[in-house]
mmCIF file of C-alpha atoms in Angstrom:
data_model
loop_
_atom_site.group_PDB
_atom_site.id
_atom_site.type_symbol
_atom_site.label_atom_id
_atom_site.label_comp_id
_atom_site.label_asym_id
_atom_site.label_seq_id
_atom_site.Cartn_x
_atom_site.Cartn_y
_atom_site.Cartn_z
ATOM 1 C CA LYS A 270 -21.700 6.726 1.661
ATOM 2 C CA SER A 271 -23.198 3.267 1.742
ATOM 3 C CA SER A 272 -26.611 1.796 1.120
ATOM 4 C CA LYS A 273 -28.892 0.588 3.914
ATOM 5 C CA SER A 274 -27.791 -2.947 3.177
ATOM 6 C CA GLY A 275 -24.174 -1.936 3.810
ATOM 7 C CA SER A 276 -23.013 -2.543 0.246
ATOM 8 C CA PRO A 277 -21.063 0.184 -1.580
ATOM 9 C CA LEU A 278 -23.187 2.934 -3.113
ATOM 10 C CA PHE A 279 -22.132 3.327 -6.759
ATOM 11 C CA PHE A 280 -22.736 6.173 -9.140
ATOM 12 C CA LYS A 281 -22.200 6.191 -12.884
ATOM 13 C CA LEU A 282 -19.876 8.315 -14.952
ATOM 14 C CA ASN A 283 -20.952 11.923 -15.495
ATOM 15 C CA HIS A 284 -23.353 11.790 -12.563
ATOM 16 C CA THR A 285 -22.596 13.509 -9.293
ATOM 17 C CA PRO A 286 -22.802 11.190 -6.273
ATOM 18 C CA VAL A 287 -25.820 11.076 -3.991
ATOM 19 C CA ASN A 288 -25.874 13.992 -1.515
ATOM 20 C CA ALA A 289 -23.154 15.702 -3.520
ATOM 21 C CA ASP A 290 -23.849 19.229 -2.258
ATOM 22 C CA LYS A 291 -20.695 19.101 -0.117
ATOM 23 C CA TRP A 292 -18.548 18.008 -3.036
ATOM 24 C CA ASP A 293 -18.804 21.281 -4.968
ATOM 25 C CA ASN A 294 -20.993 19.421 -7.496
ATOM 26 C CA LYS A 295 -17.852 17.774 -8.791
ATOM 27 C CA VAL A 296 -18.447 15.256 -11.576
ATOM 28 C CA TYR A 297 -16.084 12.304 -11.769
ATOM 29 C CA ASP A 298 -15.665 11.539 -15.459
ATOM 30 C CA GLU A 299 -13.483 9.406 -17.668
ATOM 31 C CA ASP A 300 -10.508 11.702 -16.990
ATOM 32 C CA LYS A 301 -10.160 9.942 -13.640
ATOM 33 C CA TRP A 302 -9.953 6.411 -15.001
ATOM 34 C CA PRO A 303 -10.849 5.646 -18.637
ATOM 35 C CA GLY A 304 -11.765 2.041 -17.828
ATOM 36 C CA ALA A 305 -14.175 2.813 -15.016
ATOM 37 C CA LEU A 306 -17.921 2.565 -15.481
ATOM 38 C CA TYR A 307 -18.744 3.079 -11.808
ATOM 39 C CA TYR A 308 -17.265 4.882 -8.833
ATOM 40 C CA SER A 309 -17.820 4.307 -5.135
ATOM 41 C CA LEU A 310 -17.155 6.524 -2.141
ATOM 42 C CA VAL A 311 -15.996 4.518 0.855
ATOM 43 C CA SER A 312 -16.082 6.208 4.256
ATOM 44 C CA MET A 313 -13.036 6.268 6.516
ATOM 45 C CA GLY A 314 -14.989 7.920 9.333
ATOM 46 C CA LYS A 315 -14.590 11.151 11.252
ATOM 47 C CA GLY A 316 -11.300 12.939 11.732
ATOM 48 C CA LYS A 317 -10.267 15.992 13.718
ATOM 49 C CA LYS A 318 -12.588 18.976 14.112
ATOM 50 C CA GLY A 319 -15.587 17.258 12.577
ATOM 51 C CA THR A 320 -14.001 16.371 9.263
ATOM 52 C CA ASN A 321 -14.958 13.243 7.344
ATOM 53 C CA SER A 322 -12.651 11.167 5.163
ATOM 54 C CA TYR A 323 -13.567 9.104 2.105
ATOM 55 C CA THR A 324 -11.769 6.927 -0.406
ATOM 56 C CA LEU A 325 -12.887 7.146 -4.027
ATOM 57 C CA LEU A 326 -12.589 3.887 -5.960
ATOM 58 C CA GLY A 327 -13.172 3.245 -9.651
ATOM 59 C CA PHE A 328 -14.693 -0.071 -10.789
ATOM 60 C CA GLU A 329 -15.354 -1.614 -14.187
ATOM 61 C CA SER A 330 -18.368 -3.459 -12.806
ATOM 62 C CA LYS A 331 -20.568 -3.322 -9.719
ATOM 63 C CA ASP A 332 -20.330 -7.110 -9.617
ATOM 64 C CA ASN A 333 -16.528 -7.368 -9.685
ATOM 65 C CA LEU A 334 -14.954 -5.648 -6.676
ATOM 66 C CA SER A 335 -11.542 -7.169 -7.396
ATOM 67 C CA ASN A 336 -10.857 -4.954 -10.421
ATOM 68 C CA TYR A 337 -10.555 -1.454 -9.045
ATOM 69 C CA LYS A 338 -8.435 1.655 -9.061
ATOM 70 C CA MET A 339 -7.879 3.610 -5.859
ATOM 71 C CA ILE A 340 -8.312 7.152 -7.157
ATOM 72 C CA GLU A 341 -8.545 9.661 -4.373
ATOM 73 C CA VAL A 342 -8.637 10.239 -0.630
ATOM 74 C CA ILE A 343 -10.989 13.103 0.148
ATOM 75 C CA THR A 344 -11.423 14.920 3.471
ATOM 76 C CA VAL A 345 -14.523 17.059 3.898
ATOM 77 C CA GLY A 346 -15.142 19.616 6.658
ATOM 78 C CA ASN A 347 -18.476 20.587 8.155
ATOM 79 C CA ASP A 348 -18.554 23.584 5.846
ATOM 80 C CA GLY A 349 -18.179 21.367 2.786
ATOM 81 C CA ALA A 350 -14.575 22.371 2.135
ATOM 82 C CA LYS A 351 -12.545 19.594 0.526
ATOM 83 C CA PHE A 352 -8.843 19.181 1.143
ATOM 84 C CA GLY A 353 -5.952 16.719 1.348
ATOM 85 C CA GLY A 354 -4.914 13.386 0.044
ATOM 86 C CA ASN A 355 -5.142 12.641 -3.706
ATOM 87 C CA PHE A 356 -1.989 10.643 -4.346
ATOM 88 C CA PHE A 357 -2.722 10.322 -8.069
ATOM 89 C CA ASP A 358 -2.840 14.126 -8.266
ATOM 90 C CA PHE A 359 0.346 14.255 -6.167
ATOM 91 C CA THR A 360 2.221 11.996 -8.566
ATOM 92 C CA ASP A 361 0.868 14.000 -11.487
ATOM 93 C CA ARG A 362 2.301 17.180 -9.959
ATOM 94 C CA ASN A 363 5.502 15.418 -8.876
ATOM 95 C CA PRO A 364 6.208 12.785 -11.552
ATOM 96 C CA LYS A 365 8.555 10.034 -10.409
ATOM 97 C CA ARG A 366 10.802 7.483 -12.066
ATOM 98 C CA VAL A 367 9.385 4.093 -11.087
ATOM 99 C CA VAL A 368 11.106 0.772 -11.799
ATOM 100 C CA PHE A 369 8.843 -2.072 -12.962
ATOM 101 C CA ALA A 370 11.266 -4.897 -12.149
ATOM 102 C CA GLU A 371 9.517 -7.673 -14.097
ATOM 103 C CA GLY A 372 9.451 -5.750 -17.344
ATOM 104 C CA GLU A 373 9.060 -8.769 -19.641
ATOM 105 C CA GLU A 374 5.669 -9.753 -18.183
ATOM 106 C CA GLU A 375 2.625 -8.708 -20.212
ATOM 107 C CA GLN A 376 0.600 -7.437 -17.253
ATOM 108 C CA VAL A 377 3.593 -5.396 -16.077
ATOM 109 C CA ILE A 378 4.009 -3.828 -19.534
ATOM 110 C CA ARG A 379 0.306 -2.924 -19.596
ATOM 111 C CA ALA A 380 0.614 -1.421 -16.111
ATOM 112 C CA ALA A 381 3.670 0.601 -17.121
ATOM 113 C CA MET A 382 1.841 1.965 -20.151
ATOM 114 C CA SER A 383 -1.148 2.931 -17.971
ATOM 115 C CA PHE A 384 1.172 4.585 -15.438
ATOM 116 C CA VAL A 385 2.732 6.735 -18.156
ATOM 117 C CA THR A 386 -0.557 7.450 -19.974
ATOM 118 C CA GLN A 387 -2.031 8.839 -16.752
ATOM 119 C CA GLY A 388 0.933 11.188 -16.418
ATOM 120 C CA LEU A 389 2.134 9.659 -13.161
ATOM 121 C CA GLY A 390 5.791 9.611 -14.170
ATOM 122 C CA THR A 391 8.390 7.615 -16.074
ATOM 123 C CA ALA A 392 8.128 3.801 -16.168
ATOM 124 C CA ILE A 393 11.401 1.873 -16.261
ATOM 125 C CA LEU A 394 10.926 -1.673 -17.555
ATOM 126 C CA VAL A 395 13.749 -4.024 -16.558
ATOM 127 C CA GLY A 396 14.305 -6.776 -19.115
ATOM 128 C CA ARG A 397 15.849 -7.768 -22.402
ATOM 129 C CA GLU A 398 14.808 -5.114 -24.885
ATOM 130 C CA ASP A 399 13.887 -7.494 -27.710
ATOM 131 C CA ARG A 400 11.792 -9.625 -25.333
ATOM 132 C CA VAL A 401 10.051 -6.581 -23.817
ATOM 133 C CA ARG A 402 9.147 -5.216 -27.257
ATOM 134 C CA GLU A 403 7.966 -8.639 -28.413
ATOM 135 C CA ARG A 404 5.698 -9.038 -25.377
ATOM 136 C CA ALA A 405 4.420 -5.472 -25.748
ATOM 137 C CA ALA A 406 3.539 -6.051 -29.398
ATOM 138 C CA ALA A 407 1.691 -9.239 -28.430
ATOM 139 C CA VAL A 408 -0.730 -7.209 -26.309
ATOM 140 C CA GLY A 409 -1.047 -4.390 -28.834
ATOM 141 C CA ILE A 410 1.344 -1.902 -27.254
ATOM 142 C CA GLU A 411 3.808 -0.022 -29.445
ATOM 143 C CA LEU A 412 6.845 1.123 -27.452
ATOM 144 C CA ASP A 413 8.810 2.751 -30.279
ATOM 145 C CA GLY A 414 8.929 6.487 -29.764
ATOM 146 C CA LYS A 415 6.837 6.253 -26.588
ATOM 147 C CA ASN A 416 7.888 9.032 -24.241
ATOM 148 C CA GLY A 417 7.967 8.131 -20.557
ATOM 149 C CA ILE A 418 8.927 4.453 -20.939
ATOM 150 C CA GLU A 419 12.516 3.258 -20.648
ATOM 151 C CA ILE A 420 13.853 -0.275 -21.085
ATOM 152 C CA HIS A 421 16.927 -1.256 -19.070
ATOM 153 C CA ASN A 422 18.745 -4.533 -19.677
ATOM 154 C CA ALA A 423 20.471 -5.385 -16.406
ATOM 155 C CA ARG A 424 23.324 -7.230 -18.089
ATOM 156 C CA LEU A 425 24.103 -4.360 -20.500
ATOM 157 C CA SER A 426 23.637 -1.398 -18.166
ATOM 158 C CA HIS A 427 26.541 1.047 -17.864
ATOM 159 C CA ARG A 428 25.697 1.280 -14.133
ATOM 160 C CA ASN A 429 26.444 -2.395 -13.469
ATOM 161 C CA ALA A 430 29.860 -1.815 -11.906
ATOM 162 C CA ALA A 431 28.554 0.800 -9.470
ATOM 163 C CA TYR A 432 25.589 -1.369 -8.466
ATOM 164 C CA ALA A 433 27.771 -4.464 -7.967
ATOM 165 C CA GLN A 434 30.278 -2.513 -5.861
ATOM 166 C CA ALA A 435 27.545 -1.067 -3.637
ATOM 167 C CA LEU A 436 25.998 -4.510 -3.197
ATOM 168 C CA TYR A 437 29.368 -6.063 -2.405
ATOM 169 C CA GLU A 438 29.995 -3.490 0.313
ATOM 170 C CA ARG A 439 26.700 -4.526 1.920
ATOM 171 C CA LEU A 440 27.091 -8.301 1.585
ATOM 172 C CA GLN A 441 30.840 -8.976 1.789
ATOM 173 C CA ARG A 442 30.604 -10.033 5.435
ATOM 174 C CA LYS A 443 27.583 -12.238 4.720
ATOM 175 C CA GLY A 444 29.444 -14.759 2.582
ATOM 176 C CA TYR A 445 29.215 -13.027 -0.795
ATOM 177 C CA LEU A 446 32.169 -12.581 -3.130
ATOM 178 C CA MET A 447 32.423 -9.720 -5.612
ATOM 179 C CA ARG A 448 31.608 -12.083 -8.490
ATOM 180 C CA ASP A 449 28.471 -13.203 -6.619
ATOM 181 C CA CYS A 450 27.278 -9.611 -6.404
ATOM 182 C CA GLN A 451 28.071 -8.989 -10.068
ATOM 183 C CA ARG A 452 26.092 -12.094 -11.002
ATOM 184 C CA LEU A 453 23.096 -10.918 -8.943
ATOM 185 C CA ILE A 454 23.119 -7.482 -10.592
ATOM 186 C CA ASN A 455 23.456 -9.004 -14.079
ATOM 187 C CA ASN A 456 20.859 -11.735 -13.695
ATOM 188 C CA ASP A 457 18.364 -10.740 -10.988
ATOM 189 C CA ARG A 458 15.979 -7.916 -11.840
ATOM 190 C CA ASN A 459 15.014 -7.309 -8.225
ATOM 191 C CA TYR A 460 18.628 -6.677 -7.260
ATOM 192 C CA PHE A 461 19.166 -4.489 -10.318
ATOM 193 C CA GLY A 462 15.945 -2.513 -9.841
ATOM 194 C CA ALA A 463 16.447 -2.063 -6.102
ATOM 195 C CA SER A 464 19.994 -0.867 -6.778
ATOM 196 C CA MET A 465 18.636 1.755 -9.187
ATOM 197 C CA VAL A 466 16.463 3.082 -6.362
ATOM 198 C CA ALA A 467 19.170 2.768 -3.690
ATOM 199 C CA LEU A 468 21.710 4.728 -5.742
ATOM 200 C CA GLY A 469 19.252 7.420 -6.826
ATOM 201 C CA ASP A 470 18.766 6.428 -10.482
ATOM 202 C CA ALA A 471 15.037 5.897 -9.817
ATOM 203 C CA ASP A 472 12.574 7.102 -7.184
ATOM 204 C CA ALA A 473 10.633 3.929 -6.495
ATOM 205 C CA MET A 474 10.143 0.312 -7.531
ATOM 206 C CA VAL A 475 7.325 -2.200 -7.828
ATOM 207 C CA THR A 476 7.891 -5.964 -8.072
ATOM 208 C CA GLY A 477 6.379 -9.321 -7.082
ATOM 209 C CA ALA A 478 4.307 -10.406 -10.095
ATOM 210 C CA THR A 479 6.407 -13.545 -10.626
ATOM 211 C CA ARG A 480 7.778 -14.293 -7.137
ATOM 212 C CA ASN A 481 6.402 -15.052 -3.708
ATOM 213 C CA TYR A 482 6.231 -12.031 -1.412
ATOM 214 C CA SER A 483 8.862 -13.338 0.999
ATOM 215 C CA VAL A 484 11.331 -14.055 -1.829
ATOM 216 C CA ALA A 485 10.899 -10.591 -3.354
ATOM 217 C CA LEU A 486 11.188 -8.990 0.077
ATOM 218 C CA ASN A 487 14.443 -10.821 0.821
ATOM 219 C CA ASP A 488 15.872 -9.600 -2.511
ATOM 220 C CA VAL A 489 14.964 -6.006 -1.682
ATOM 221 C CA LEU A 490 16.305 -6.151 1.883
ATOM 222 C CA ASN A 491 19.685 -7.295 0.595
ATOM 223 C CA VAL A 492 19.899 -3.941 -1.199
ATOM 224 C CA ILE A 493 17.868 -1.472 0.899
ATOM 225 C CA ASP A 494 17.682 -1.167 4.692
ATOM 226 C CA ALA A 495 14.793 -0.183 6.896
ATOM 227 C CA LYS A 496 14.640 3.544 7.555
ATOM 228 C CA PRO A 497 16.546 4.435 10.749
ATOM 229 C CA GLY A 498 14.181 4.682 13.704
ATOM 230 C CA HIS A 499 11.332 2.978 11.874
ATOM 231 C CA LYS A 500 9.772 -0.478 12.011
ATOM 232 C CA LEU A 501 9.524 -2.450 8.772
ATOM 233 C CA MET A 502 6.002 -3.824 8.405
ATOM 234 C CA GLY A 503 3.147 -4.482 6.020
ATOM 235 C CA ALA A 504 -0.168 -2.620 6.033
ATOM 236 C CA SER A 505 -3.266 -3.571 4.056
ATOM 237 C CA LEU A 506 -6.199 -1.331 3.188
ATOM 238 C CA VAL A 507 -9.539 -3.115 3.518
ATOM 239 C CA LEU A 508 -12.551 -1.427 1.891
ATOM 240 C CA ALA A 509 -15.838 -3.073 2.789
ATOM 241 C CA ARG A 510 -19.427 -2.059 3.539
ATOM 242 C CA GLY A 511 -18.735 1.590 2.931
ATOM 243 C CA ARG A 512 -15.749 1.723 5.287
ATOM 244 C CA THR A 513 -11.969 1.738 4.979
ATOM 245 C CA VAL A 514 -9.728 0.094 7.575
ATOM 246 C CA ILE A 515 -5.942 -0.246 7.677
ATOM 247 C CA VAL A 516 -4.736 -3.620 8.993
ATOM 248 C CA ALA A 517 -1.173 -4.209 10.244
ATOM 249 C CA ASP A 518 1.196 -6.073 10.295
ATOM 250 C CA THR A 519 0.187 -8.164 7.277
ATOM 251 C CA ALA A 520 3.635 -9.005 5.908
ATOM 252 C CA ILE A 521 6.733 -8.941 8.114
ATOM 253 C CA THR A 522 6.838 -9.837 11.847
ATOM 254 C CA GLU A 523 5.366 -13.261 12.577
ATOM 255 C CA MET A 524 5.012 -13.054 16.367
ATOM 256 C CA PRO A 525 5.699 -9.462 17.445
ATOM 257 C CA THR A 526 6.762 -8.621 20.968
ATOM 258 C CA ALA A 527 5.006 -5.891 22.964
ATOM 259 C CA GLU A 528 7.708 -3.433 21.859
ATOM 260 C CA GLU A 529 7.260 -4.453 18.228
ATOM 261 C CA LEU A 530 3.469 -4.106 18.495
ATOM 262 C CA ALA A 531 3.971 -0.564 19.781
ATOM 263 C CA ASP A 532 6.268 0.215 16.837
ATOM 264 C CA ILE A 533 3.775 -1.300 14.373
ATOM 265 C CA THR A 534 1.047 0.893 15.870
ATOM 266 C CA VAL A 535 3.074 4.053 15.249
ATOM 267 C CA GLU A 536 3.938 3.038 11.671
ATOM 268 C CA ALA A 537 0.319 2.129 10.857
ATOM 269 C CA ALA A 538 -0.896 5.475 12.200
ATOM 270 C CA GLY A 539 1.668 7.147 9.946
ATOM 271 C CA VAL A 540 0.252 5.336 6.909
ATOM 272 C CA ALA A 541 -3.243 6.564 7.808
ATOM 273 C CA ARG A 542 -2.049 10.145 8.024
ATOM 274 C CA ARG A 543 -0.112 9.984 4.769
ATOM 275 C CA LEU A 544 -3.345 8.873 3.110
ATOM 276 C CA GLY A 545 -5.242 11.777 4.656
ATOM 277 C CA TYR A 546 -6.972 9.958 7.532
ATOM 278 C CA GLU A 547 -6.886 10.760 11.236
ATOM 279 C CA PRO A 548 -5.875 7.449 12.883
ATOM 280 C CA ARG A 549 -7.963 5.723 15.521
ATOM 281 C CA VAL A 550 -5.998 2.615 16.371
ATOM 282 C CA ALA A 551 -7.293 -0.525 18.059
ATOM 283 C CA LEU A 552 -4.768 -3.109 19.261
ATOM 284 C CA LEU A 553 -6.633 -6.370 18.787
ATOM 285 C CA ALA A 554 -6.721 -9.599 20.765
ATOM 286 C CA TYR A 555 -9.224 -12.365 21.452
ATOM 287 C CA SER A 556 -10.087 -10.604 24.739
ATOM 288 C CA THR A 557 -11.499 -7.183 25.521
ATOM 289 C CA PHE A 558 -10.052 -5.140 28.367
ATOM 290 C CA GLY A 559 -9.030 -8.076 30.505
ATOM 291 C CA HIS A 560 -11.775 -10.600 29.760
ATOM 292 C CA PRO A 561 -10.880 -13.351 29.353
ATOM 293 C CA GLN A 562 -7.315 -13.049 30.557
ATOM 294 C CA GLY A 563 -4.509 -14.873 28.784
ATOM 295 C CA GLU A 564 -0.815 -14.813 27.952
ATOM 296 C CA ARG A 565 -1.313 -13.632 24.358
ATOM 297 C CA SER A 566 -3.530 -10.735 25.457
ATOM 298 C CA ALA A 567 -1.026 -9.687 28.120
ATOM 299 C CA LYS A 568 1.439 -8.847 25.354
ATOM 300 C CA VAL A 569 -1.062 -6.452 23.784
ATOM 301 C CA VAL A 570 -1.789 -4.826 27.149
ATOM 302 C CA GLU A 571 1.942 -4.257 27.619
ATOM 303 C CA ALA A 572 2.149 -2.699 24.149
ATOM 304 C CA VAL A 573 -0.505 -0.128 25.130
ATOM 305 C CA LYS A 574 1.493 0.746 28.250
ATOM 306 C CA LEU A 575 4.610 1.243 26.130
ATOM 307 C CA LEU A 576 2.669 3.528 23.795
ATOM 308 C CA ASP A 577 1.477 5.586 26.771
ATOM 309 C CA ARG A 578 5.098 6.414 27.582
ATOM 310 C CA ARG A 579 5.650 7.824 24.091
ATOM 311 C CA HIS A 580 3.035 10.608 24.473
ATOM 312 C CA LEU A 581 1.590 10.142 20.998
ATOM 313 C CA ASP A 582 -0.785 12.552 19.249
ATOM 314 C CA PHE A 583 -3.344 10.041 17.961
ATOM 315 C CA SER A 584 -6.052 7.916 19.576
ATOM 316 C CA TYR A 585 -5.326 4.278 20.400
ATOM 317 C CA ASP A 586 -6.455 1.655 22.891
ATOM 318 C CA GLY A 587 -6.503 -2.077 23.564
ATOM 319 C CA GLU A 588 -6.626 -4.859 24.062
ATOM 320 C CA MET A 589 -9.990 -5.413 22.417
ATOM 321 C CA ALA A 590 -11.768 -7.853 20.134
ATOM 322 C CA ALA A 591 -12.313 -6.936 16.498
ATOM 323 C CA ASP A 592 -16.090 -6.610 16.794
ATOM 324 C CA VAL A 593 -15.741 -4.138 19.664
ATOM 325 C CA ALA A 594 -13.178 -2.100 17.730
ATOM 326 C CA LEU A 595 -15.420 -1.828 14.667
ATOM 327 C CA ASN A 596 -18.916 -1.603 16.213
ATOM 328 C CA LYS A 597 -19.952 1.709 17.749
ATOM 329 C CA ASP A 598 -22.656 0.150 19.925
ATOM 330 C CA LEU A 599 -20.309 -2.457 21.387
ATOM 331 C CA LEU A 600 -17.618 0.170 21.884
ATOM 332 C CA ALA A 601 -20.085 2.282 23.876
ATOM 333 C CA GLN A 602 -20.232 -0.459 26.534
ATOM 334 C CA TYR A 603 -16.693 0.555 27.504
ATOM 335 C CA PRO A 604 -17.030 4.302 28.279
ATOM 336 C CA PHE A 605 -13.434 4.434 29.533
ATOM 337 C CA CYS A 606 -12.100 3.447 26.110
ATOM 338 C CA ARG A 607 -10.058 6.201 24.460
ATOM 339 C CA LEU A 608 -11.649 5.499 21.068
ATOM 340 C CA LYS A 609 -14.890 7.457 20.808
ATOM 341 C CA GLU A 610 -15.536 6.304 17.250
ATOM 342 C CA PRO A 611 -14.906 2.887 15.664
ATOM 343 C CA ALA A 612 -11.272 2.200 14.799
ATOM 344 C CA ASN A 613 -9.943 2.803 11.307
ATOM 345 C CA VAL A 614 -6.573 1.163 12.035
ATOM 346 C CA LEU A 615 -6.372 -2.407 13.382
ATOM 347 C CA VAL A 616 -3.100 -3.715 14.809
ATOM 348 C CA MET A 617 -3.236 -7.505 14.841
ATOM 349 C CA PRO A 618 -1.521 -9.521 17.596
ATOM 350 C CA ALA A 619 0.452 -11.564 15.030
ATOM 351 C CA PHE A 620 1.264 -11.690 11.337
ATOM 352 C CA HIS A 621 -0.632 -14.928 10.766
ATOM 353 C CA SER A 622 -3.924 -13.540 12.116
ATOM 354 C CA ALA A 623 -3.558 -10.397 9.987
ATOM 355 C CA SER A 624 -2.725 -12.352 6.837
ATOM 356 C CA ILE A 625 -5.515 -14.890 7.340
ATOM 357 C CA ALA A 626 -8.125 -12.196 8.006
ATOM 358 C CA THR A 627 -7.301 -10.031 4.979
ATOM 359 C CA LYS A 628 -7.016 -12.965 2.576
ATOM 360 C CA MET A 629 -10.350 -14.377 3.769
ATOM 361 C CA MET A 630 -12.088 -11.047 3.196
ATOM 362 C CA GLN A 631 -10.570 -10.683 -0.250
ATOM 363 C CA THR A 632 -11.390 -14.239 -1.339
ATOM 364 C CA LEU A 633 -14.940 -14.402 0.041
ATOM 365 C CA GLY A 634 -15.883 -11.215 -1.792
ATOM 366 C CA GLY A 635 -17.764 -8.090 -0.826
ATOM 367 C CA SER A 636 -14.572 -6.234 0.030
ATOM 368 C CA THR A 637 -11.491 -4.830 -1.662
ATOM 369 C CA VAL A 638 -8.040 -5.391 -0.149
ATOM 370 C CA ILE A 639 -5.095 -3.254 -1.248
ATOM 371 C CA GLY A 640 -1.674 -4.441 -0.184
ATOM 372 C CA PRO A 641 0.207 -5.405 1.816
ATOM 373 C CA LEU A 642 1.895 -2.013 1.520
ATOM 374 C CA LEU A 643 5.547 -2.196 2.517
ATOM 375 C CA VAL A 644 6.162 0.400 5.218
ATOM 376 C CA GLY A 645 9.383 1.585 6.840
ATOM 377 C CA LEU A 646 11.982 1.042 4.099
ATOM 378 C CA ASP A 647 14.649 3.698 3.546
ATOM 379 C CA ARG A 648 13.626 3.865 -0.136
ATOM 380 C CA SER A 649 10.201 3.469 -1.713
ATOM 381 C CA VAL A 650 9.522 -0.128 -2.838
ATOM 382 C CA GLN A 651 6.191 -1.924 -3.065
ATOM 383 C CA ILE A 652 5.665 -5.652 -3.582
ATOM 384 C CA ILE A 653 2.525 -6.797 -5.368
ATOM 385 C CA PRO A 654 0.876 -10.193 -4.827
ATOM 386 C CA LEU A 655 2.087 -13.077 -6.985
ATOM 387 C CA GLY A 656 0.114 -13.078 -10.241
ATOM 388 C CA ALA A 657 -1.301 -9.574 -9.721
ATOM 389 C CA LYS A 658 -3.371 -7.974 -12.487
ATOM 390 C CA ASP A 659 -2.225 -4.839 -14.278
ATOM 391 C CA SER A 660 -4.712 -2.710 -12.298
ATOM 392 C CA ASP A 661 -3.120 -3.918 -9.048
ATOM 393 C CA ILE A 662 0.337 -3.097 -10.378
ATOM 394 C CA VAL A 663 -0.655 0.446 -11.399
ATOM 395 C CA ASN A 664 -2.136 1.068 -7.951
ATOM 396 C CA MET A 665 1.037 -0.123 -6.250
ATOM 397 C CA ALA A 666 3.246 1.864 -8.620
ATOM 398 C CA ALA A 667 1.293 5.033 -7.793
ATOM 399 C CA LEU A 668 1.543 4.272 -4.061
ATOM 400 C CA ALA A 669 5.279 3.685 -4.455
ATOM 401 C CA ALA A 670 5.655 6.985 -6.299
ATOM 402 C CA PHE A 671 3.632 8.673 -3.540
ATOM 403 C CA ASN A 672 5.935 6.966 -0.989
ATOM 404 C CA VAL A 673 3.035 5.760 1.116
ATOM 405 C CA GLY A 674 5.499 3.605 3.071
ATOM 406 C CA GLY A 675 7.121 6.702 4.524
#
């Protein structure tokens, strides 16, 4: 739901939301997120057979949309039945071992403690044990005897030899010697953590608090490949004015070809479905259905033709401008368009336009941006923004445990 002004409609703890008759009078209390004072339901729009999808967010303040926790994806049928999509409940039922690669950072330690306290799984902090405990004590966290938190020193791990050998087999024809691989495993927490995931000693990993996204991504890709038959890409969730939209590709391919745009479309639709949404995908350009014509738009048109040959089971169309994709009245001016409701997945024509758009929305305020989510890896890894807060890290750790990237 949203207010008439378009801003999120909040409700306080221990109060059912407005028009809650279809929510089984469920009360969202402090069991969902102890730090939350307010919750907001953000609509994702209509799905199949008249269902409606919502995202439930928790906030500490109505005036600070940057500090949130993504709690639940809820799908509601016309009869009020609720089903699908709570990844925090999923991780609670299926606890995972998640590597927190930058385990000596205070915000990472706080996030790991929150992850374990919420029963989401085991947190593996990578770092020197004395330094991790010192940093934890500095923020009032006692790790001694704490079940669910492990500390792994990369240099002292008994798995070092196996990790170095596996890495050497991947990189030996890329100019790396065995001693280079051993040095990376001993000294680089991203290589060590990713190796834990690659060799099955952990289920997922979250990193990026102290490194630029591209640097962290390069570290991970030296250890873990893209999943066969899938396109590696980044997807961001944008929650604004009572709506949720997935934007892709926000992280990987700078200037995608028509074939790559088609692949990105399929991966982004998969993300929507894993989160409980029925995808309606708009392939964006500066033009709308041939006006004005241009070389950049022609690539998007070709991508739609390639998608047509794949006989997909979700709605998509393009090329179209962003306002047409998101505005029902403007969309109605094109009755031939396959999208009968505004899009909830936007495929951008290039990485730079996607990155610029999402960062502008996040910085200007009035919206919440989650991601980029790393999609298409053979193992579950998520990279947080440089300098991310502990709430961001917990969200990404839960998404990694849920394997939102497929």
